[in-house]
Amino acid sequence: EDQVTQSPEALRLQEGESSSLNCSYTVSGLRGLFWYRQDPGKGPEFLFTLYSAGEEKEKERLKATLTKKESFLHITAPKPEDSATYLCAVYTGTASKLTFGTGTRLQVTL
Amino acid sequence: DTGVSQNPRHKITKRGQNVTFRCDPISEHNRLYWYRQTLGQGPEFLTYFQNEAQLEKSRLLSDRFSAERPKGSFSTLEIQRTEQGDSAMYLCASSLNTDGYTFGSGTRLTVV
């Protein structure tokens, strides 16, 4: 069964303090790894899809990377508006679903 | 196109009552998914439609749950004889094949 583990569970950063979130996965045949941002009371908002080891994608202060066992979401010089829960999910194609981790709750303070 | 729309946003119901949620996907998307999310957890897959055909159901989807997607457009998720354990956020997502799953804002169900 596909497994996705995210760490840390919660992270508190000061504005401008860069850090990384981790998503490790155990799947048979990764077809895609997704990163989503979720604000309280709202649905997940799509950020990135990574398809193969070595791939990197960037959007504003966020950069996602992928290896054969894990993905990192790097946050450079975060701002308070980056505060949210960040979810990682895998798609293997053998089942038509995403398997999600439990997320990392990020809080960025002034 | 304003994305995936879900109604209602919130639903409070008494235990034992039936509830129905609606999802309107992005119009050109052929795939539609239902997920359930409880506090502090990631979304869990419930069921999947390709056009009007329901192709996959999770074991989480008990006999009290039924989903439809008539004519391959909007979808409904009905829960019969609700239980307190059904309290959760119910999320709908759509995609064109396997690209870019787009989620709606969800329906928050509270069973009292």
PDB file of C-alpha atoms in Angstrom:
ATOM      1  CA  GLU A   1       0.000   0.000   0.000  1.00  0.00           C
ATOM      2  CA  ASP A   2       1.229   3.493  -0.855  1.00  0.00           C
ATOM      3  CA  GLN A   3       2.521   5.478   2.107  1.00  0.00           C
ATOM      4  CA  VAL A   4       3.347   9.165   2.403  1.00  0.00           C
ATOM      5  CA  THR A   5       4.990  10.683   5.482  1.00  0.00           C
ATOM      6  CA  GLN A   6       5.464  14.403   5.971  1.00  0.00           C
ATOM      7  CA  SER A   7       7.738  16.100   8.465  1.00  0.00           C
ATOM      8  CA  PRO A   8       7.770  18.100  10.552  1.00  0.00           C
ATOM      9  CA  GLU A   9       4.106  18.077  11.603  1.00  0.00           C
ATOM     10  CA  ALA A  10       4.330  21.762  12.457  1.00  0.00           C
ATOM     11  CA  LEU A  11       6.904  24.452  11.791  1.00  0.00           C
ATOM     12  CA  ARG A  12       7.111  27.974  13.096  1.00  0.00           C
ATOM     13  CA  LEU A  13       9.394  30.394  11.256  1.00  0.00           C
ATOM     14  CA  GLN A  14      10.141  34.050  11.544  1.00  0.00           C
ATOM     15  CA  GLU A  15       9.661  36.154   8.454  1.00  0.00           C
ATOM     16  CA  GLY A  16      12.706  35.745   6.228  1.00  0.00           C
ATOM     17  CA  GLU A  17      13.874  32.514   7.897  1.00  0.00           C
ATOM     18  CA  SER A  18      14.222  29.923   5.119  1.00  0.00           C
ATOM     19  CA  SER A  19      13.495  26.234   5.706  1.00  0.00           C
ATOM     20  CA  SER A  20      12.445  22.977   4.049  1.00  0.00           C
ATOM     21  CA  LEU A  21       9.502  20.626   4.408  1.00  0.00           C
ATOM     22  CA  ASN A  22       9.979  16.914   3.788  1.00  0.00           C
ATOM     23  CA  CYS A  23       7.736  14.357   2.097  1.00  0.00           C
ATOM     24  CA  SER A  24       8.974  10.773   2.053  1.00  0.00           C
ATOM     25  CA  TYR A  25       7.068   8.114   0.161  1.00  0.00           C
ATOM     26  CA  THR A  26       6.890   4.372  -0.313  1.00  0.00           C
ATOM     27  CA  VAL A  27       5.045   3.452  -3.481  1.00  0.00           C
ATOM     28  CA  SER A  28       5.289   0.970  -6.300  1.00  0.00           C
ATOM     29  CA  GLY A  29       5.797   2.976  -9.433  1.00  0.00           C
ATOM     30  CA  LEU A  30       5.544   6.707  -8.815  1.00  0.00           C
ATOM     31  CA  ARG A  31       3.794   8.494 -11.691  1.00  0.00           C
ATOM     32  CA  GLY A  32       3.629  11.912 -10.045  1.00  0.00           C
ATOM     33  CA  LEU A  33       4.141  13.730  -6.758  1.00  0.00           C
ATOM     34  CA  PHE A  34       1.907  16.695  -5.970  1.00  0.00           C
ATOM     35  CA  TRP A  35       2.300  19.580  -3.542  1.00  0.00           C
ATOM     36  CA  TYR A  36      -0.758  21.474  -2.346  1.00  0.00           C
ATOM     37  CA  ARG A  37      -1.293  24.403  -0.011  1.00  0.00           C
ATOM     38  CA  GLN A  38      -4.388  24.393   2.214  1.00  0.00           C
ATOM     39  CA  ASP A  39      -5.726  27.330   4.198  1.00  0.00           C
ATOM     40  CA  PRO A  40      -8.074  26.688   7.146  1.00  0.00           C
ATOM     41  CA  GLY A  41     -11.598  25.807   6.050  1.00  0.00           C
ATOM     42  CA  LYS A  42     -10.671  25.663   2.357  1.00  0.00           C
ATOM     43  CA  GLY A  43      -9.829  23.012  -0.178  1.00  0.00           C
ATOM     44  CA  PRO A  44      -6.241  22.229  -1.195  1.00  0.00           C
ATOM     45  CA  GLU A  45      -4.722  24.633  -3.728  1.00  0.00           C
ATOM     46  CA  PHE A  46      -2.435  23.097  -6.341  1.00  0.00           C
ATOM     47  CA  LEU A  47       1.219  24.157  -6.257  1.00  0.00           C
ATOM     48  CA  PHE A  48       3.417  21.689  -8.183  1.00  0.00           C
ATOM     49  CA  THR A  49       3.575  18.311  -9.863  1.00  0.00           C
ATOM     50  CA  LEU A  50       6.910  16.497 -10.086  1.00  0.00           C
ATOM     51  CA  TYR A  51       7.258  13.449 -12.303  1.00  0.00           C
ATOM     52  CA  SER A  52      10.819  12.130 -12.084  1.00  0.00           C
ATOM     53  CA  ALA A  53      13.824  12.132  -9.767  1.00  0.00           C
ATOM     54  CA  GLY A  54      15.970  15.211 -10.204  1.00  0.00           C
ATOM     55  CA  GLU A  55      13.096  17.397 -11.304  1.00  0.00           C
ATOM     56  CA  GLU A  56      12.706  20.832  -9.705  1.00  0.00           C
ATOM     57  CA  LYS A  57       9.943  23.420  -9.945  1.00  0.00           C
ATOM     58  CA  GLU A  58       9.717  26.946  -8.563  1.00  0.00           C
ATOM     59  CA  LYS A  59       6.956  29.398  -7.828  1.00  0.00           C
ATOM     60  CA  GLU A  60       7.696  32.664  -6.066  1.00  0.00           C
ATOM     61  CA  ARG A  61       9.303  31.761  -2.719  1.00  0.00           C
ATOM     62  CA  LEU A  62       8.657  28.019  -3.117  1.00  0.00           C
ATOM     63  CA  LYS A  63      10.845  25.399  -4.756  1.00  0.00           C
ATOM     64  CA  ALA A  64       9.984  21.709  -4.944  1.00  0.00           C
ATOM     65  CA  THR A  65      12.509  18.956  -5.585  1.00  0.00           C
ATOM     66  CA  LEU A  66      12.160  15.204  -6.039  1.00  0.00           C
ATOM     67  CA  THR A  67      14.407  12.198  -5.401  1.00  0.00           C
ATOM     68  CA  LYS A  68      13.587   8.501  -5.643  1.00  0.00           C
ATOM     69  CA  LYS A  69      12.472   8.385  -2.018  1.00  0.00           C
ATOM     70  CA  GLU A  70      11.418  11.866  -1.004  1.00  0.00           C
ATOM     71  CA  SER A  71      10.483  15.369  -2.018  1.00  0.00           C
ATOM     72  CA  PHE A  72      11.362  18.666  -0.419  1.00  0.00           C
ATOM     73  CA  LEU A  73       9.478  21.930  -0.463  1.00  0.00           C
ATOM     74  CA  HIS A  74      11.972  24.714   0.134  1.00  0.00           C
ATOM     75  CA  ILE A  75      10.611  28.035   1.348  1.00  0.00           C
ATOM     76  CA  THR A  76      12.959  30.972   0.849  1.00  0.00           C
ATOM     77  CA  ALA A  77      12.495  34.155   2.911  1.00  0.00           C
ATOM     78  CA  PRO A  78       8.899  33.288   3.881  1.00  0.00           C
ATOM     79  CA  LYS A  79       6.271  35.905   4.605  1.00  0.00           C
ATOM     80  CA  PRO A  80       3.290  35.669   6.983  1.00  0.00           C
ATOM     81  CA  GLU A  81       0.986  35.021   4.018  1.00  0.00           C
ATOM     82  CA  ASP A  82       2.845  31.744   3.423  1.00  0.00           C
ATOM     83  CA  SER A  83       1.294  30.416   6.633  1.00  0.00           C
ATOM     84  CA  ALA A  84      -0.812  27.377   5.721  1.00  0.00           C
ATOM     85  CA  THR A  85      -0.787  23.593   5.766  1.00  0.00           C
ATOM     86  CA  TYR A  86       1.310  22.109   2.990  1.00  0.00           C
ATOM     87  CA  LEU A  87       0.188  18.713   1.714  1.00  0.00           C
ATOM     88  CA  CYS A  88       2.126  16.216  -0.331  1.00  0.00           C
ATOM     89  CA  ALA A  89       0.412  13.486  -2.384  1.00  0.00           C
ATOM     90  CA  VAL A  90       1.508  10.671  -4.688  1.00  0.00           C
ATOM     91  CA  TYR A  91      -0.104   9.247  -7.795  1.00  0.00           C
ATOM     92  CA  THR A  92       0.885   5.811  -8.971  1.00  0.00           C
ATOM     93  CA  GLY A  93      -1.605   5.263 -11.762  1.00  0.00           C
ATOM     94  CA  THR A  94      -2.510   1.777 -10.530  1.00  0.00           C
ATOM     95  CA  ALA A  95      -5.391   3.370  -8.681  1.00  0.00           C
ATOM     96  CA  SER A  96      -7.024   6.548  -9.875  1.00  0.00           C
ATOM     97  CA  LYS A  97      -6.411   8.454  -6.692  1.00  0.00           C
ATOM     98  CA  LEU A  98      -3.956  10.616  -4.839  1.00  0.00           C
ATOM     99  CA  THR A  99      -2.569   9.326  -1.548  1.00  0.00           C
ATOM    100  CA  PHE A 100      -1.916  12.235   0.792  1.00  0.00           C
ATOM    101  CA  GLY A 101       0.354  12.744   3.744  1.00  0.00           C
ATOM    102  CA  THR A 102      -0.965  14.399   6.882  1.00  0.00           C
ATOM    103  CA  GLY A 103       0.621  17.732   6.030  1.00  0.00           C
ATOM    104  CA  THR A 104       2.976  20.243   7.607  1.00  0.00           C
ATOM    105  CA  ARG A 105       1.374  23.216   9.366  1.00  0.00           C
ATOM    106  CA  LEU A 106       3.557  26.233   8.680  1.00  0.00           C
ATOM    107  CA  GLN A 107       3.284  29.427  10.677  1.00  0.00           C
ATOM    108  CA  VAL A 108       5.347  32.448   9.666  1.00  0.00           C
ATOM    109  CA  THR A 109       5.519  35.277  12.174  1.00  0.00           C
ATOM    110  CA  LEU A 110       6.744  38.862  11.895  1.00  0.00           C
TER     111      LEU A 110
ATOM    112  CA  ASP B   1     -14.814  29.061 -15.537  1.00  0.00           C
ATOM    113  CA  THR B   2     -14.488  29.680 -11.830  1.00  0.00           C
ATOM    114  CA  GLY B   3     -13.099  26.314 -10.782  1.00  0.00           C
ATOM    115  CA  VAL B   4     -14.709  23.463  -8.871  1.00  0.00           C
ATOM    116  CA  SER B   5     -17.863  24.508  -7.028  1.00  0.00           C
ATOM    117  CA  GLN B   6     -19.294  22.667  -4.025  1.00  0.00           C
ATOM    118  CA  ASN B   7     -22.593  23.205  -2.270  1.00  0.00           C
ATOM    119  CA  PRO B   8     -23.489  23.647   0.451  1.00  0.00           C
ATOM    120  CA  ARG B   9     -20.355  24.978   2.159  1.00  0.00           C
ATOM    121  CA  HIS B  10     -21.585  23.895   5.556  1.00  0.00           C
ATOM    122  CA  LYS B  11     -24.186  21.360   6.657  1.00  0.00           C
ATOM    123  CA  ILE B  12     -25.315  20.571  10.185  1.00  0.00           C
ATOM    124  CA  THR B  13     -27.567  17.561  10.495  1.00  0.00           C
ATOM    125  CA  LYS B  14     -28.966  15.349  13.197  1.00  0.00           C
ATOM    126  CA  ARG B  15     -27.734  11.798  13.508  1.00  0.00           C
ATOM    127  CA  GLY B  16     -29.815   9.467  11.397  1.00  0.00           C
ATOM    128  CA  GLN B  17     -30.766  12.039   8.773  1.00  0.00           C
ATOM    129  CA  ASN B  18     -29.779  11.827   5.112  1.00  0.00           C
ATOM    130  CA  VAL B  19     -27.650  14.502   3.476  1.00  0.00           C
ATOM    131  CA  THR B  20     -26.674  15.226  -0.126  1.00  0.00           C
ATOM    132  CA  PHE B  21     -23.785  17.313  -1.402  1.00  0.00           C
ATOM    133  CA  ARG B  22     -23.276  18.655  -4.899  1.00  0.00           C
ATOM    134  CA  CYS B  23     -20.101  19.197  -6.904  1.00  0.00           C
ATOM    135  CA  ASP B  24     -19.821  21.099 -10.188  1.00  0.00           C
ATOM    136  CA  PRO B  25     -16.426  20.348 -11.750  1.00  0.00           C
ATOM    137  CA  ILE B  26     -14.450  22.404 -14.244  1.00  0.00           C
ATOM    138  CA  SER B  27     -16.456  21.977 -17.421  1.00  0.00           C
ATOM    139  CA  GLU B  28     -13.804  20.395 -19.636  1.00  0.00           C
ATOM    140  CA  HIS B  29     -12.582  17.966 -16.970  1.00  0.00           C
ATOM    141  CA  ASN B  30     -13.594  14.357 -17.547  1.00  0.00           C
ATOM    142  CA  ARG B  31     -12.524  12.990 -14.171  1.00  0.00           C
ATOM    143  CA  LEU B  32     -14.207  13.725 -10.856  1.00  0.00           C
ATOM    144  CA  TYR B  33     -13.141  12.605  -7.393  1.00  0.00           C
ATOM    145  CA  TRP B  34     -14.595  12.708  -3.903  1.00  0.00           C
ATOM    146  CA  TYR B  35     -12.322  12.856  -0.865  1.00  0.00           C
ATOM    147  CA  ARG B  36     -12.979  13.119   2.865  1.00  0.00           C
ATOM    148  CA  GLN B  37     -10.764  15.056   5.256  1.00  0.00           C
ATOM    149  CA  THR B  38     -10.870  15.058   9.039  1.00  0.00           C
ATOM    150  CA  LEU B  39      -9.075  17.516  11.293  1.00  0.00           C
ATOM    151  CA  GLY B  40      -5.304  17.177  11.193  1.00  0.00           C
ATOM    152  CA  GLN B  41      -5.354  14.581   8.430  1.00  0.00           C
ATOM    153  CA  GLY B  42      -4.785  14.654   4.705  1.00  0.00           C
ATOM    154  CA  PRO B  43      -7.676  14.041   2.319  1.00  0.00           C
ATOM    155  CA  GLU B  44      -8.689  10.379   1.911  1.00  0.00           C
ATOM    156  CA  PHE B  45      -9.983   9.039  -1.383  1.00  0.00           C
ATOM    157  CA  LEU B  46     -13.628   7.989  -1.510  1.00  0.00           C
ATOM    158  CA  THR B  47     -14.593   7.496  -5.153  1.00  0.00           C
ATOM    159  CA  TYR B  48     -13.762   8.402  -8.747  1.00  0.00           C
ATOM    160  CA  PHE B  49     -15.748   8.978 -11.934  1.00  0.00           C
ATOM    161  CA  GLN B  50     -14.548   9.112 -15.482  1.00  0.00           C
ATOM    162  CA  ASN B  51     -17.302  10.893 -17.367  1.00  0.00           C
ATOM    163  CA  GLU B  52     -20.497   9.307 -15.988  1.00  0.00           C
ATOM    164  CA  ALA B  53     -18.967   5.967 -15.004  1.00  0.00           C
ATOM    165  CA  GLN B  54     -18.029   5.348 -11.379  1.00  0.00           C
ATOM    166  CA  LEU B  55     -14.804   3.407 -11.816  1.00  0.00           C
ATOM    167  CA  GLU B  56     -13.442   3.101  -8.328  1.00  0.00           C
ATOM    168  CA  LYS B  57     -14.697   3.146  -4.755  1.00  0.00           C
ATOM    169  CA  SER B  58     -12.687   3.097  -1.550  1.00  0.00           C
ATOM    170  CA  ARG B  59     -13.469   0.645   1.220  1.00  0.00           C
ATOM    171  CA  LEU B  60     -14.131   3.809   3.260  1.00  0.00           C
ATOM    172  CA  LEU B  61     -17.298   4.226   1.202  1.00  0.00           C
ATOM    173  CA  SER B  62     -19.775   2.172   3.228  1.00  0.00           C
ATOM    174  CA  ASP B  63     -23.197   1.113   1.997  1.00  0.00           C
ATOM    175  CA  ARG B  64     -24.612   4.311   3.473  1.00  0.00           C
ATOM    176  CA  PHE B  65     -22.676   6.367   0.937  1.00  0.00           C
ATOM    177  CA  SER B  66     -23.674   6.704  -2.702  1.00  0.00           C
ATOM    178  CA  ALA B  67     -22.334   8.926  -5.434  1.00  0.00           C
ATOM    179  CA  GLU B  68     -23.640   9.710  -8.886  1.00  0.00           C
ATOM    180  CA  ARG B  69     -22.516  11.718 -11.866  1.00  0.00           C
ATOM    181  CA  PRO B  70     -25.405  11.826 -14.308  1.00  0.00           C
ATOM    182  CA  LYS B  71     -24.453  12.710 -17.880  1.00  0.00           C
ATOM    183  CA  GLY B  72     -20.845  13.173 -16.841  1.00  0.00           C
ATOM    184  CA  SER B  73     -21.437  16.676 -15.522  1.00  0.00           C
ATOM    185  CA  PHE B  74     -22.108  17.542 -11.876  1.00  0.00           C
ATOM    186  CA  SER B  75     -21.892  14.925  -9.148  1.00  0.00           C
ATOM    187  CA  THR B  76     -23.789  14.268  -5.929  1.00  0.00           C
ATOM    188  CA  LEU B  77     -22.642  12.456  -2.811  1.00  0.00           C
ATOM    189  CA  GLU B  78     -25.393  11.184  -0.516  1.00  0.00           C
ATOM    190  CA  ILE B  79     -24.921   9.893   2.997  1.00  0.00           C
ATOM    191  CA  GLN B  80     -27.849   7.974   4.455  1.00  0.00           C
ATOM    192  CA  ARG B  81     -28.506   7.545   8.175  1.00  0.00           C
ATOM    193  CA  THR B  82     -25.658   9.852   9.148  1.00  0.00           C
ATOM    194  CA  GLU B  83     -23.458   9.003  12.122  1.00  0.00           C
ATOM    195  CA  GLN B  84     -21.249  11.264  14.225  1.00  0.00           C
ATOM    196  CA  GLY B  85     -18.202   9.641  12.631  1.00  0.00           C
ATOM    197  CA  ASP B  86     -19.308  11.047   9.286  1.00  0.00           C
ATOM    198  CA  SER B  87     -18.452  14.556  10.475  1.00  0.00           C
ATOM    199  CA  ALA B  88     -15.696  15.774   8.162  1.00  0.00           C
ATOM    200  CA  MET B  89     -14.888  18.017   5.228  1.00  0.00           C
ATOM    201  CA  TYR B  90     -16.025  16.442   1.969  1.00  0.00           C
ATOM    202  CA  LEU B  91     -13.885  17.574  -0.945  1.00  0.00           C
ATOM    203  CA  CYS B  92     -14.531  17.250  -4.628  1.00  0.00           C
ATOM    204  CA  ALA B  93     -11.783  17.473  -7.241  1.00  0.00           C
ATOM    205  CA  SER B  94     -11.712  17.306 -11.009  1.00  0.00           C
ATOM    206  CA  SER B  95      -9.030  16.772 -13.620  1.00  0.00           C
ATOM    207  CA  LEU B  96      -8.517  16.342 -17.328  1.00  0.00           C
ATOM    208  CA  ASN B  97      -7.097  12.842 -17.397  1.00  0.00           C
ATOM    209  CA  THR B  98      -4.298  12.784 -14.780  1.00  0.00           C
ATOM    210  CA  ASP B  99      -3.164  16.373 -15.042  1.00  0.00           C
ATOM    211  CA  GLY B 100      -3.572  18.994 -12.340  1.00  0.00           C
ATOM    212  CA  TYR B 101      -6.235  17.873  -9.896  1.00  0.00           C
ATOM    213  CA  THR B 102      -8.258  20.961  -8.898  1.00  0.00           C
ATOM    214  CA  PHE B 103     -10.117  20.841  -5.601  1.00  0.00           C
ATOM    215  CA  GLY B 104     -13.237  22.674  -4.575  1.00  0.00           C
ATOM    216  CA  SER B 105     -13.596  24.477  -1.258  1.00  0.00           C
ATOM    217  CA  GLY B 106     -15.379  21.529   0.285  1.00  0.00           C
ATOM    218  CA  THR B 107     -18.551  20.908   2.265  1.00  0.00           C
ATOM    219  CA  ARG B 108     -18.112  20.841   6.028  1.00  0.00           C
ATOM    220  CA  LEU B 109     -20.502  18.288   7.543  1.00  0.00           C
ATOM    221  CA  THR B 110     -21.294  18.295  11.248  1.00  0.00           C
ATOM    222  CA  VAL B 111     -23.466  15.487  12.593  1.00  0.00           C
ATOM    223  CA  VAL B 112     -24.989  16.271  15.996  1.00  0.00           C
TER     224      VAL B 112
END
